[in-house]
Short mmCIF file of C-alpha atoms in Angstrom, two decimals:
data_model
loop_
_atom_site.label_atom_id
_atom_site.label_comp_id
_atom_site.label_asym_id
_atom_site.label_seq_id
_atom_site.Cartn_x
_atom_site.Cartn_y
_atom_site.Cartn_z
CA UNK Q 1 -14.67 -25.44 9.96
CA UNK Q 2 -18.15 -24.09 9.99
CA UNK Q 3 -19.38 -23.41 6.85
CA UNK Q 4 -21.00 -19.56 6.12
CA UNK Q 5 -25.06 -19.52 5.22
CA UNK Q 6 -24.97 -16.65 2.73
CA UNK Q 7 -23.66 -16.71 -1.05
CA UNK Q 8 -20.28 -15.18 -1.25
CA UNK Q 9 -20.56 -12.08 -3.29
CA UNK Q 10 -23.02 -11.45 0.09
CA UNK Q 11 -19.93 -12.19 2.37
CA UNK Q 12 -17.94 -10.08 0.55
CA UNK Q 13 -20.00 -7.31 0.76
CA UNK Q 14 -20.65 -7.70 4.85
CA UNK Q 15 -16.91 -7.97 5.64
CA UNK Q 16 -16.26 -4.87 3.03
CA UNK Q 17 -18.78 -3.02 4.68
CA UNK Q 18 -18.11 -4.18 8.27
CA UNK Q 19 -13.84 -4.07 7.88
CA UNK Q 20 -12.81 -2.19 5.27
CA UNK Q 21 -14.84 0.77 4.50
CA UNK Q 22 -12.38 3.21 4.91
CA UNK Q 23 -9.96 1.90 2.31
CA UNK Q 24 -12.78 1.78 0.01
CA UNK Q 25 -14.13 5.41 0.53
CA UNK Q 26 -10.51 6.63 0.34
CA UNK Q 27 -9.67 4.68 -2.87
CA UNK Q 28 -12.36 6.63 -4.24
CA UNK Q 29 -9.92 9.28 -4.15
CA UNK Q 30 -7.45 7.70 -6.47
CA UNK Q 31 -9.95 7.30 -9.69
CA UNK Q 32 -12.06 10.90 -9.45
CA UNK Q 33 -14.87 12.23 -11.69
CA UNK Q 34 -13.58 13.15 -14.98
CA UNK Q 35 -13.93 16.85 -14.36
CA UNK Q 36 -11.50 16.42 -12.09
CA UNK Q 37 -7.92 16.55 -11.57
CA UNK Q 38 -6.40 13.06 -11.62
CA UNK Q 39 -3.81 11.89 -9.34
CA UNK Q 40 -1.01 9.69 -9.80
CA UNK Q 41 1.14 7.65 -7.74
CA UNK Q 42 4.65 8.37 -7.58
CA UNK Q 43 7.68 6.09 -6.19
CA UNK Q 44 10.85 8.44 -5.10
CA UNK Q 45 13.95 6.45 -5.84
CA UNK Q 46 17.82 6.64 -7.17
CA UNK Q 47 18.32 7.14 -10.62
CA UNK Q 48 20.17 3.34 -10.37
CA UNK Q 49 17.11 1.34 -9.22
CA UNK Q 50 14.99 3.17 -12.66
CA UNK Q 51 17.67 2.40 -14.46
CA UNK Q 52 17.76 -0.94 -13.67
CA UNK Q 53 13.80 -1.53 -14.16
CA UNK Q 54 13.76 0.40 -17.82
CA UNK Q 55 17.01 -1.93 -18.85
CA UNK Q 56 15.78 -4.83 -17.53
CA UNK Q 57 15.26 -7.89 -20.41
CA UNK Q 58 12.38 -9.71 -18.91
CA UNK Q 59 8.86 -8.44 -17.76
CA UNK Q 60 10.10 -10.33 -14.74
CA UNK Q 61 12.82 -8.64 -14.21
CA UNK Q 62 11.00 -5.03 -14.75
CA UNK Q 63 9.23 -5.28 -11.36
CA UNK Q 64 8.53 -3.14 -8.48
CA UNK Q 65 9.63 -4.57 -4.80
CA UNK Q 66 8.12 -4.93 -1.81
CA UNK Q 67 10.84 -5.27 1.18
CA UNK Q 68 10.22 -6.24 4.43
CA UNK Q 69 8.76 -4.42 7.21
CA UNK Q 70 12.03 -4.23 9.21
CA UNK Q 71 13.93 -2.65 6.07
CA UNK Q 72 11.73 0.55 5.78
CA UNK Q 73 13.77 4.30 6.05
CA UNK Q 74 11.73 4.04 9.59
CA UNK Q 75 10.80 0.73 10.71
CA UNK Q 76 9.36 2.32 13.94
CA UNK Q 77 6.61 3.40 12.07
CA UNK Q 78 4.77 0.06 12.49
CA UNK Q 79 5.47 0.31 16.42
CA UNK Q 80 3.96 3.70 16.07
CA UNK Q 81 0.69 2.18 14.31
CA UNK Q 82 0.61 -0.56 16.80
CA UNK Q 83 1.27 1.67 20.16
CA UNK Q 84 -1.81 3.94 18.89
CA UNK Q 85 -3.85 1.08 18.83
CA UNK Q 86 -2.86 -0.24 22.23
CA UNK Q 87 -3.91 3.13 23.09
CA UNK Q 88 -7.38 2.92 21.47
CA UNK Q 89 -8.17 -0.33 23.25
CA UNK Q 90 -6.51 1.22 26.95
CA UNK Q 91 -9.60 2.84 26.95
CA UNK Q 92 -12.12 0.70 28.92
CA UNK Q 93 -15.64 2.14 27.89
CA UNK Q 94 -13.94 1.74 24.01
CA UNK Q 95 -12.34 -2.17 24.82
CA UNK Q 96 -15.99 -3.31 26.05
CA UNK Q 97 -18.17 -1.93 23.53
CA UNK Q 98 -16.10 -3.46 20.67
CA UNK Q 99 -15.70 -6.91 22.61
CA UNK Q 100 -19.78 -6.61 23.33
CA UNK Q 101 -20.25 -6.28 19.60
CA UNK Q 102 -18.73 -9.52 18.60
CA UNK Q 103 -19.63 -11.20 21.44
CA UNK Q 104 -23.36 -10.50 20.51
CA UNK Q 105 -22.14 -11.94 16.80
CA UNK Q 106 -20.48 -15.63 18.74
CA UNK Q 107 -20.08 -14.98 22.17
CA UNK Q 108 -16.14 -15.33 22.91
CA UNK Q 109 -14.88 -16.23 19.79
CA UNK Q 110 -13.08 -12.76 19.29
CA UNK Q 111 -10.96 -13.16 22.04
CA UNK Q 112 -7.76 -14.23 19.83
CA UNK Q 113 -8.06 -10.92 18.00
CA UNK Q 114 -7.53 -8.68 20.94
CA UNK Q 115 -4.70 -10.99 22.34
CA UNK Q 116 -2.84 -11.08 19.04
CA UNK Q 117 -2.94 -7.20 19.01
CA UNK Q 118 -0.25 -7.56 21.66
CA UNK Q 119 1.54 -10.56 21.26
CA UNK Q 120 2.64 -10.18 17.31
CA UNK Q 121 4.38 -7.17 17.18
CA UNK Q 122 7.54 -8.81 15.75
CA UNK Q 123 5.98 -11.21 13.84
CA UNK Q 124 3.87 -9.08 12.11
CA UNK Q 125 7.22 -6.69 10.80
CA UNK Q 126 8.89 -9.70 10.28
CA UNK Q 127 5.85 -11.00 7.73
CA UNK Q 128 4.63 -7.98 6.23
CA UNK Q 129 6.39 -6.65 2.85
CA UNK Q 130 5.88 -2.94 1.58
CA UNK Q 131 6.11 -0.40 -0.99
CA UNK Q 132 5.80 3.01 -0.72
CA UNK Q 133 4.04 5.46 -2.72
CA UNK Q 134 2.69 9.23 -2.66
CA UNK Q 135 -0.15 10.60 -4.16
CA UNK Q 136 0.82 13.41 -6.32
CA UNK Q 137 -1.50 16.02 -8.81
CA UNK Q 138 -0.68 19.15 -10.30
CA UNK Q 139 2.07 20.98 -9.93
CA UNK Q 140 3.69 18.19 -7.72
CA UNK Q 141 3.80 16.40 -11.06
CA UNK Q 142 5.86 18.57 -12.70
CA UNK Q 143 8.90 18.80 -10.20
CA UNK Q 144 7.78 16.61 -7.25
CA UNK Q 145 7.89 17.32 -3.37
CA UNK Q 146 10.57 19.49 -1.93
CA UNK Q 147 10.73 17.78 1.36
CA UNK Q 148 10.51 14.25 -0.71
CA UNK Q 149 13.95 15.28 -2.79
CA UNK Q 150 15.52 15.80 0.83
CA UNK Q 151 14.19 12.92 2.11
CA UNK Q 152 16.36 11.11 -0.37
CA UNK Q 153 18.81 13.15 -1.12
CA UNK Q 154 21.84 11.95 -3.29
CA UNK Q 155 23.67 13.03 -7.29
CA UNK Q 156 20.76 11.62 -9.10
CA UNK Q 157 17.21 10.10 -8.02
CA UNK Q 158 14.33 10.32 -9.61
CA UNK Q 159 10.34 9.87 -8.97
CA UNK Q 160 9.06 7.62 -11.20
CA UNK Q 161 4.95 8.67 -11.82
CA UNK Q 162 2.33 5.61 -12.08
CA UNK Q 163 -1.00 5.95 -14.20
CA UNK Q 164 -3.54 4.66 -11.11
CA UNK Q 165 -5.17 2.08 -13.03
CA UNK Q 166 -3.25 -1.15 -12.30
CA UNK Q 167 -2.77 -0.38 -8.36
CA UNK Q 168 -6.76 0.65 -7.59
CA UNK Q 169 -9.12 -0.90 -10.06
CA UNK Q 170 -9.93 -4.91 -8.50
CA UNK Q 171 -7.75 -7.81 -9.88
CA UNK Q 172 -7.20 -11.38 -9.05
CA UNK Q 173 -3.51 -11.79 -9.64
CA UNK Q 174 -1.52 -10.80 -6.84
CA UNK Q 175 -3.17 -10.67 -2.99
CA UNK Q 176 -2.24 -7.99 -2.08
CA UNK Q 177 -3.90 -4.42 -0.34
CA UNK Q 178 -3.42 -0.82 -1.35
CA UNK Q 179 -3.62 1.19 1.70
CA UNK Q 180 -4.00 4.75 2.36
CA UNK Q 181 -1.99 6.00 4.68
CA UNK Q 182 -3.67 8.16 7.88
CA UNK Q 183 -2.11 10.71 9.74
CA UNK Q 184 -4.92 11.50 11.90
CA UNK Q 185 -3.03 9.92 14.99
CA UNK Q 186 -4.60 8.78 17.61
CA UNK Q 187 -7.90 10.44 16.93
CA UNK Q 188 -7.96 8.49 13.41
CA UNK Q 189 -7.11 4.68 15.27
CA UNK Q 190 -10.09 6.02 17.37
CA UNK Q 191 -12.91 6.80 14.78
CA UNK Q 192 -11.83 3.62 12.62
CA UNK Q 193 -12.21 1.23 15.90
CA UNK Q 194 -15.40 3.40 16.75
CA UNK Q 195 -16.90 2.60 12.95
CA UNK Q 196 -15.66 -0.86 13.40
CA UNK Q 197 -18.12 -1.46 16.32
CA UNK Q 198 -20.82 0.55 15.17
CA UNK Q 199 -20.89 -1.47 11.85
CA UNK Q 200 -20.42 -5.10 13.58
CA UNK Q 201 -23.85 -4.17 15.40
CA UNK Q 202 -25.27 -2.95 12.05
CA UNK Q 203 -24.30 -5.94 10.06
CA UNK Q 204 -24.36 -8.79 13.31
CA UNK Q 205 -27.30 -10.84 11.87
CA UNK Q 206 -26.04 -11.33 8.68
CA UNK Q 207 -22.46 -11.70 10.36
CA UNK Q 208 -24.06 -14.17 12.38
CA UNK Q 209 -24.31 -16.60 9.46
CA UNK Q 210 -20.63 -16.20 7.94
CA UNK Q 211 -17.93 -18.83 9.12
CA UNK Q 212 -17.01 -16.80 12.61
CA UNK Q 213 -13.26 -17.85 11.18
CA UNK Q 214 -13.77 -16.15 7.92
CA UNK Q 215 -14.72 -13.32 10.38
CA UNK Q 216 -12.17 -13.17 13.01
CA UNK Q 217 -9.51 -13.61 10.46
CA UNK Q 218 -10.85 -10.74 8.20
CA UNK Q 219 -11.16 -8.30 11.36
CA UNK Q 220 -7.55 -9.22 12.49
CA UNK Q 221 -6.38 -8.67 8.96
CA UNK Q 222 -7.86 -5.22 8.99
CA UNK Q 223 -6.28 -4.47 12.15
CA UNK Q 224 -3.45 -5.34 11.18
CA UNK Q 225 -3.72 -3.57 7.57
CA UNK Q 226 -4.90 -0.07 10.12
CA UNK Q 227 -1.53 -0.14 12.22
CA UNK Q 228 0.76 -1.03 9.49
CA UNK Q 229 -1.21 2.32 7.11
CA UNK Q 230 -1.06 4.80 10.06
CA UNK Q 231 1.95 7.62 10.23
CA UNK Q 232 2.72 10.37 12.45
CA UNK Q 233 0.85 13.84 11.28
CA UNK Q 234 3.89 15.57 10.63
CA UNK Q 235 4.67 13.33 7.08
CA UNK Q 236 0.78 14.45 5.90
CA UNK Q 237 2.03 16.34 2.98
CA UNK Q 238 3.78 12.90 1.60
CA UNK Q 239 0.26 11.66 1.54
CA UNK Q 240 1.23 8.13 1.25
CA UNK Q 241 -0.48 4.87 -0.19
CA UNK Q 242 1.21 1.44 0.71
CA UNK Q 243 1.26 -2.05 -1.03
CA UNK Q 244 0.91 -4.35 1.55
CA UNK Q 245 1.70 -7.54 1.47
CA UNK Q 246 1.49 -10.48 3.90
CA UNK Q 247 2.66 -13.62 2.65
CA UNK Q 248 0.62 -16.95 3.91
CA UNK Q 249 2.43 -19.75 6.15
CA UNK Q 250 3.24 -23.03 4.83
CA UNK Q 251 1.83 -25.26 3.45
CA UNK Q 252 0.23 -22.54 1.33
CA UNK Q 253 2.27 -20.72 -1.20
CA UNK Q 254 2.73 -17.27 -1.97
CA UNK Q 255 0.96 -16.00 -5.12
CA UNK Q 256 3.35 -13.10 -5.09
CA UNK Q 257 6.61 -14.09 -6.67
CA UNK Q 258 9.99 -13.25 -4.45
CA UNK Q 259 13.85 -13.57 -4.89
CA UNK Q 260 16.59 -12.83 -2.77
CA UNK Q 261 18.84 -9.52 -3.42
CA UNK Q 262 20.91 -7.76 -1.81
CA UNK Q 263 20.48 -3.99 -1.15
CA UNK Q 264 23.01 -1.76 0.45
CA UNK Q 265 25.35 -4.73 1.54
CA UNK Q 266 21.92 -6.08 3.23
CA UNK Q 267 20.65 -9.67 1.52
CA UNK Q 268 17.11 -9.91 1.83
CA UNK Q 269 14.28 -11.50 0.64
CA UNK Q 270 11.76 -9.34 -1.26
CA UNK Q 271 8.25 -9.50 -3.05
CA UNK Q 272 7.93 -8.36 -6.52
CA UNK Q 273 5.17 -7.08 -9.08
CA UNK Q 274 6.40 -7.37 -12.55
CA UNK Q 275 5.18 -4.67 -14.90
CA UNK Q 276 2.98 -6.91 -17.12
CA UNK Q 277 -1.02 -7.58 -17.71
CA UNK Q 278 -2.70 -11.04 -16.47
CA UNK Q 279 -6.15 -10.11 -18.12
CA UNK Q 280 -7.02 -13.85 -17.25
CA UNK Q 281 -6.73 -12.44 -13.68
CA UNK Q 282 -8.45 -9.07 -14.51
CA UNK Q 283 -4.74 -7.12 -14.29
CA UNK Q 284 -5.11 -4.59 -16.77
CA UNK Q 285 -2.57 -1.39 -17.71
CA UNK Q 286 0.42 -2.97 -15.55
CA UNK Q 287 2.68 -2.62 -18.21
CA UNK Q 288 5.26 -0.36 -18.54
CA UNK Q 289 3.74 1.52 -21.40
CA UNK Q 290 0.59 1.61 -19.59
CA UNK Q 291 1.93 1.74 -15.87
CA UNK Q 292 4.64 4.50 -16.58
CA UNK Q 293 3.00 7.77 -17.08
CA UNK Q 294 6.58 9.89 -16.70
CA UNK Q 295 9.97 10.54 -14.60
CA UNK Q 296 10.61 13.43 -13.32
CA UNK Q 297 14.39 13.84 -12.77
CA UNK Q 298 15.69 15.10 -9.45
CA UNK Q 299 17.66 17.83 -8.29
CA UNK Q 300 21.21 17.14 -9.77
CA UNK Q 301 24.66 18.54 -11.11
CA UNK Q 302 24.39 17.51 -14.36
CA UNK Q 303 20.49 17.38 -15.38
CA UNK Q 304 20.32 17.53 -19.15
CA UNK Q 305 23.08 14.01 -18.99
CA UNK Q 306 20.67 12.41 -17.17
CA UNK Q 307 17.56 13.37 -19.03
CA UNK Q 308 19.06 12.64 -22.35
CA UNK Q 309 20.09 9.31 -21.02
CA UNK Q 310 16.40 8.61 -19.53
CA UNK Q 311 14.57 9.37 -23.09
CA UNK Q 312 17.23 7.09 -24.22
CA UNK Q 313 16.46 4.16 -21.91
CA UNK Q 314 12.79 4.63 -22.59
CA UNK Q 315 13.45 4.77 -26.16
CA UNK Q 316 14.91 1.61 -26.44
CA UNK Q 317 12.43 -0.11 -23.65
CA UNK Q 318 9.71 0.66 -26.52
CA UNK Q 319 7.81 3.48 -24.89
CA UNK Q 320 6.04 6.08 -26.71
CA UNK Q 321 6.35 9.90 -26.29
CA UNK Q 322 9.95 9.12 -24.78
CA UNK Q 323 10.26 12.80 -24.57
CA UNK Q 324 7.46 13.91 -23.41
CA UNK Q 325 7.97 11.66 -20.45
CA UNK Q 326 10.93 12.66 -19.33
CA UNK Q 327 11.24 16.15 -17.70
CA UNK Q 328 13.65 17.89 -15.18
CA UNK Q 329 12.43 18.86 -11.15
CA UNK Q 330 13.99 22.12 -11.31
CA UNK Q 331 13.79 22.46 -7.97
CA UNK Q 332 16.70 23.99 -6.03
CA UNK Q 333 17.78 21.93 -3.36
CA UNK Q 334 20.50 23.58 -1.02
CA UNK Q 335 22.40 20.56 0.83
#
């Protein structure tokens, strides 16, 4: 394999620049100025599955999963992703610009990008694992998102609300990507191809002298990490960030620990981040006094049982303010 004539923290730089830069402008959004109103990150979910994390007896076992792909409420929103950027490339004067642009980096050596971009449809659900979040401030953190309570609908389910920290500041422990979710359509797939080129011509000398496999890998992976981050624009208002992750083929092994469980009668493999700090690893505030900022309790028949029962569970998990973090939607969902 060639090797790349530039120190790395230069690499890094050129393929953040070149690949990336819209994650990193929008994660901007997730750790604002002081002065400003701070977002969380919230995880919609049945009462059971918090139940299960704040009881659990092991760090290990108080985790968040990632599940594949295939098992997501709408699995056809990776086909959706993908069809948009078949539809990006369809157009000619678009295709050839982008392919001149690496070919004026090593002439031909792209190639295997644009023909995995229709070949690996399957294989990419079939490798990719997930969790879902929304982006919540204000008053959404006091009773959540209407349409997100219908969305999963049920006796008792809750929205557990995450402290940023842990999910956007850099760490070395787990390789995975937080990606913001577009719903610009196929306008958005557009402009992020159309930056894409414009910044491989910006950046082609100094691409020139990084390992063109270091390159063609990191533009596939952000591809890939584009189609699998892109939803139709009528779910805007979730305004949803994803934990991707992509485990590597053998030999190499995943630095992401996984188990098999079985969900809905369904057994399945998942991914899991247990909700503890690896400062070694620079993974700071991951756990669950840190991680947890509050629950908010859904609509339900019987709200003050379940909120006493919550501040209970918290309680004995070791959290402080178990009261404080506990609070009832209020919302009045008809059925």
């Amino acid at each position: 394999m060639p090797e790349s004539e530039i120190a790395q923290d230069k690499i890094d730089e050129v393929l953040g620049n070149v690949f990336f830069q819209r994650d990193a402008v929008r994660h901007a959004e997730l750790i604002p100025p002081p002065d400003q109103p701070q977002p969380k990150l919230v995880h919609y979910t049945s009462a059971q599955t918090a139940y299960a994390i704040l009881t659990a007896k092991s760090e290990e076992d108080r985790c968040l999963w990632l599940r594949n792909a295939t098992e997501m409420n709408d699995f056809s929103e990776v086909d959706y992703g993908l069809n948009l950027l078949r539809q990006a490339f369809s157009d000619d004067a678009l295709a050839n610009s982008f392919l001149d642009a690496c070919n004026a980096v090593v002439p031909g050596h792209f190639q295997s990008v644009f023909k995995a971009i229709g070949d690996e449809a399957s294989v990419l659900k079939l490798n990719t694992y997930l969790l879902s979040l929304s982006a919540h401030a204000g008053l959404e953190l006091e009773m959540g998102l209407l349409s997100m309570w219908r969305a999963y609908g049920g006796d008792a389910n809750v929205c557990l609300v995450f402290n940023v920290d842990a999910f956007a500041n850099p760490q070395d422990a787990y390789d995975v990507v937080i990606a913001p979710v577009d719903y610009r359509g196929l306008r958005g797939i557009v402009g992020e191809v159309t930056r894409m080129r414009d910044a491989i011509i910006e950046y082609r000398d100094d691409l020139k002298k990084i390992d063109p496999n270091l390159v063609s890998f990191n533009m596939k992976y952000a591809l890939d990490i584009m189609l699998l981050s892109t939803k139709h624009p009528g779910f805007a208002e979730e305004k949803e960030w994803r934990i991707i992750y992509r485990p590597p083929g053998p030999p190499a092994e995943p630095d992401v620990p996984s188990k098999i469980v079985c969900v809905n009668g369904v057994v399945q493999s998942v991914f899991y981040l247990p909700m503890r700090d690896i400062p070694e690893k620079k993974l700071l505030k991951a756990n669950l006094n840190e991680i947890l900022d509050s629950i908010i309790i859904g609509p339900t028949p019987n709200p003050d049982v379940v909120v006493n029962a919550f501040v209970r569970m918290l309680r004995a998990a070791g959290m402080q303010d178990a009261e404080r973090r506990v609070k009832f939607s209020g919302i009045p969902l008809r059925r």
